[in-house]
Amino acid sequence: MTGVTQSISVELAGFTDLFRDLEDYVVSLDRVLSRVGAGEDPRILLEYVVEYGLPARLARAREFVGDSLESVIGAEALEEIAEQVEGYRDKK
């Protein structure tokens, strides 16, 4: 898929919600990490993740983007992209 230019039609409301959430994550994480860098307890990062429901919100964003991509490239190609992700690994 690299180098291929295609357009995807997406629902404006869904795309607007996605942008709003991404804006929230970027601004909030910048604030939280600045406070941690200034010496505040790093638990505030965990509190932000839990209190603002980041796992569920990120899952909804992934679903929206995934569904939009799948409608153009198909389920198999989308699965191939997903398999390229390494993800978090314990250091132990």
PDB file of C-alpha atoms in Angstrom:
ATOM      1  CA  MET A   1       0.000   0.000   0.000  1.00  0.00           C
ATOM      2  CA  THR A   2       2.958   2.343   0.430  1.00  0.00           C
ATOM      3  CA  GLY A   3       3.073   4.982  -2.285  1.00  0.00           C
ATOM      4  CA  VAL A   4      -0.549   4.393  -3.321  1.00  0.00           C
ATOM      5  CA  THR A   5      -2.791   7.439  -3.258  1.00  0.00           C
ATOM      6  CA  GLN A   6      -6.488   6.822  -2.655  1.00  0.00           C
ATOM      7  CA  SER A   7      -9.297   8.741  -1.049  1.00  0.00           C
ATOM      8  CA  ILE A   8     -11.530   7.524   1.734  1.00  0.00           C
ATOM      9  CA  SER A   9     -14.970   8.927   2.454  1.00  0.00           C
ATOM     10  CA  VAL A  10     -15.633   9.229   6.159  1.00  0.00           C
ATOM     11  CA  GLU A  11     -18.561  10.447   8.187  1.00  0.00           C
ATOM     12  CA  LEU A  12     -17.901  14.065   9.158  1.00  0.00           C
ATOM     13  CA  ALA A  13     -19.276  13.628  12.689  1.00  0.00           C
ATOM     14  CA  GLY A  14     -17.053  10.593  13.315  1.00  0.00           C
ATOM     15  CA  PHE A  15     -14.014  12.351  11.922  1.00  0.00           C
ATOM     16  CA  THR A  16     -14.759  15.441  14.025  1.00  0.00           C
ATOM     17  CA  ASP A  17     -15.095  13.297  17.172  1.00  0.00           C
ATOM     18  CA  LEU A  18     -11.796  11.587  16.354  1.00  0.00           C
ATOM     19  CA  PHE A  19     -10.019  14.929  15.938  1.00  0.00           C
ATOM     20  CA  ARG A  20     -11.522  16.225  19.192  1.00  0.00           C
ATOM     21  CA  ASP A  21     -10.287  13.156  21.064  1.00  0.00           C
ATOM     22  CA  LEU A  22      -6.816  13.368  19.513  1.00  0.00           C
ATOM     23  CA  GLU A  23      -6.609  17.052  20.469  1.00  0.00           C
ATOM     24  CA  ASP A  24      -7.553  16.117  24.045  1.00  0.00           C
ATOM     25  CA  TYR A  25      -4.889  13.387  24.210  1.00  0.00           C
ATOM     26  CA  VAL A  26      -2.111  15.573  22.838  1.00  0.00           C
ATOM     27  CA  VAL A  27      -2.878  18.564  25.071  1.00  0.00           C
ATOM     28  CA  SER A  28      -3.550  16.503  28.197  1.00  0.00           C
ATOM     29  CA  LEU A  29      -0.518  14.229  27.798  1.00  0.00           C
ATOM     30  CA  ASP A  30       1.682  17.274  27.242  1.00  0.00           C
ATOM     31  CA  ARG A  31       0.387  18.818  30.472  1.00  0.00           C
ATOM     32  CA  VAL A  32       0.673  15.597  32.474  1.00  0.00           C
ATOM     33  CA  LEU A  33       4.170  14.781  31.225  1.00  0.00           C
ATOM     34  CA  SER A  34       5.309  18.368  31.864  1.00  0.00           C
ATOM     35  CA  ARG A  35       4.152  18.040  35.462  1.00  0.00           C
ATOM     36  CA  VAL A  36       5.898  14.679  35.828  1.00  0.00           C
ATOM     37  CA  GLY A  37       9.039  16.250  34.355  1.00  0.00           C
ATOM     38  CA  ALA A  38       8.755  19.029  36.930  1.00  0.00           C
ATOM     39  CA  GLY A  39       8.790  16.478  39.747  1.00  0.00           C
ATOM     40  CA  GLU A  40       5.136  15.641  40.307  1.00  0.00           C
ATOM     41  CA  ASP A  41       4.301  12.026  41.132  1.00  0.00           C
ATOM     42  CA  PRO A  42       4.171   9.973  37.894  1.00  0.00           C
ATOM     43  CA  ARG A  43       0.934   8.383  39.122  1.00  0.00           C
ATOM     44  CA  ILE A  44      -0.871  11.363  37.598  1.00  0.00           C
ATOM     45  CA  LEU A  45      -0.292   9.733  34.212  1.00  0.00           C
ATOM     46  CA  LEU A  46      -2.035   6.553  35.317  1.00  0.00           C
ATOM     47  CA  GLU A  47      -4.818   8.610  36.889  1.00  0.00           C
ATOM     48  CA  TYR A  48      -5.323  10.473  33.598  1.00  0.00           C
ATOM     49  CA  VAL A  49      -5.424   7.224  31.603  1.00  0.00           C
ATOM     50  CA  VAL A  50      -7.980   5.667  33.973  1.00  0.00           C
ATOM     51  CA  GLU A  51     -10.151   8.687  34.811  1.00  0.00           C
ATOM     52  CA  TYR A  52     -10.523   9.786  31.194  1.00  0.00           C
ATOM     53  CA  GLY A  53     -11.144   6.281  29.872  1.00  0.00           C
ATOM     54  CA  LEU A  54      -8.280   6.348  27.384  1.00  0.00           C
ATOM     55  CA  PRO A  55      -8.276   2.618  26.556  1.00  0.00           C
ATOM     56  CA  ALA A  56     -11.956   2.657  25.539  1.00  0.00           C
ATOM     57  CA  ARG A  57     -11.677   5.979  23.717  1.00  0.00           C
ATOM     58  CA  LEU A  58      -8.613   4.822  21.806  1.00  0.00           C
ATOM     59  CA  ALA A  59     -10.374   1.569  20.928  1.00  0.00           C
ATOM     60  CA  ARG A  60     -13.287   3.564  19.461  1.00  0.00           C
ATOM     61  CA  ALA A  61     -10.853   5.686  17.456  1.00  0.00           C
ATOM     62  CA  ARG A  62      -9.103   2.565  16.157  1.00  0.00           C
ATOM     63  CA  GLU A  63     -12.461   1.043  15.215  1.00  0.00           C
ATOM     64  CA  PHE A  64     -13.480   4.187  13.308  1.00  0.00           C
ATOM     65  CA  VAL A  65     -10.195   4.377  11.396  1.00  0.00           C
ATOM     66  CA  GLY A  66     -10.098   0.607  10.871  1.00  0.00           C
ATOM     67  CA  ASP A  67     -13.644   0.491   9.511  1.00  0.00           C
ATOM     68  CA  SER A  68     -12.889   3.397   7.174  1.00  0.00           C
ATOM     69  CA  LEU A  69      -9.734   1.715   5.899  1.00  0.00           C
ATOM     70  CA  GLU A  70     -11.358  -1.687   5.591  1.00  0.00           C
ATOM     71  CA  SER A  71     -14.063  -0.276   3.349  1.00  0.00           C
ATOM     72  CA  VAL A  72     -11.348   0.677   0.860  1.00  0.00           C
ATOM     73  CA  ILE A  73      -8.537  -1.864   1.263  1.00  0.00           C
ATOM     74  CA  GLY A  74     -10.438  -4.868   2.618  1.00  0.00           C
ATOM     75  CA  ALA A  75     -10.249  -6.892   5.815  1.00  0.00           C
ATOM     76  CA  GLU A  76      -7.207  -8.933   4.803  1.00  0.00           C
ATOM     77  CA  ALA A  77      -5.064  -5.882   4.034  1.00  0.00           C
ATOM     78  CA  LEU A  78      -6.190  -4.240   7.265  1.00  0.00           C
ATOM     79  CA  GLU A  79      -5.197  -7.371   9.201  1.00  0.00           C
ATOM     80  CA  GLU A  80      -1.768  -7.304   7.558  1.00  0.00           C
ATOM     81  CA  ILE A  81      -1.296  -3.722   8.731  1.00  0.00           C
ATOM     82  CA  ALA A  82      -2.381  -4.671  12.271  1.00  0.00           C
ATOM     83  CA  GLU A  83       0.119  -7.534  12.338  1.00  0.00           C
ATOM     84  CA  GLN A  84       2.985  -5.062  11.729  1.00  0.00           C
ATOM     85  CA  VAL A  85       2.462  -3.503  15.167  1.00  0.00           C
ATOM     86  CA  GLU A  86       4.945  -4.610  17.786  1.00  0.00           C
ATOM     87  CA  GLY A  87       3.141  -3.260  20.855  1.00  0.00           C
ATOM     88  CA  TYR A  88       4.364  -3.058  24.444  1.00  0.00           C
ATOM     89  CA  ARG A  89       6.630  -5.804  25.702  1.00  0.00           C
ATOM     90  CA  ASP A  90       7.594  -6.424  29.315  1.00  0.00           C
ATOM     91  CA  LYS A  91      11.273  -5.754  29.914  1.00  0.00           C
ATOM     92  CA  LYS A  92      11.608  -8.818  32.132  1.00  0.00           C
TER      93      LYS A  92
END
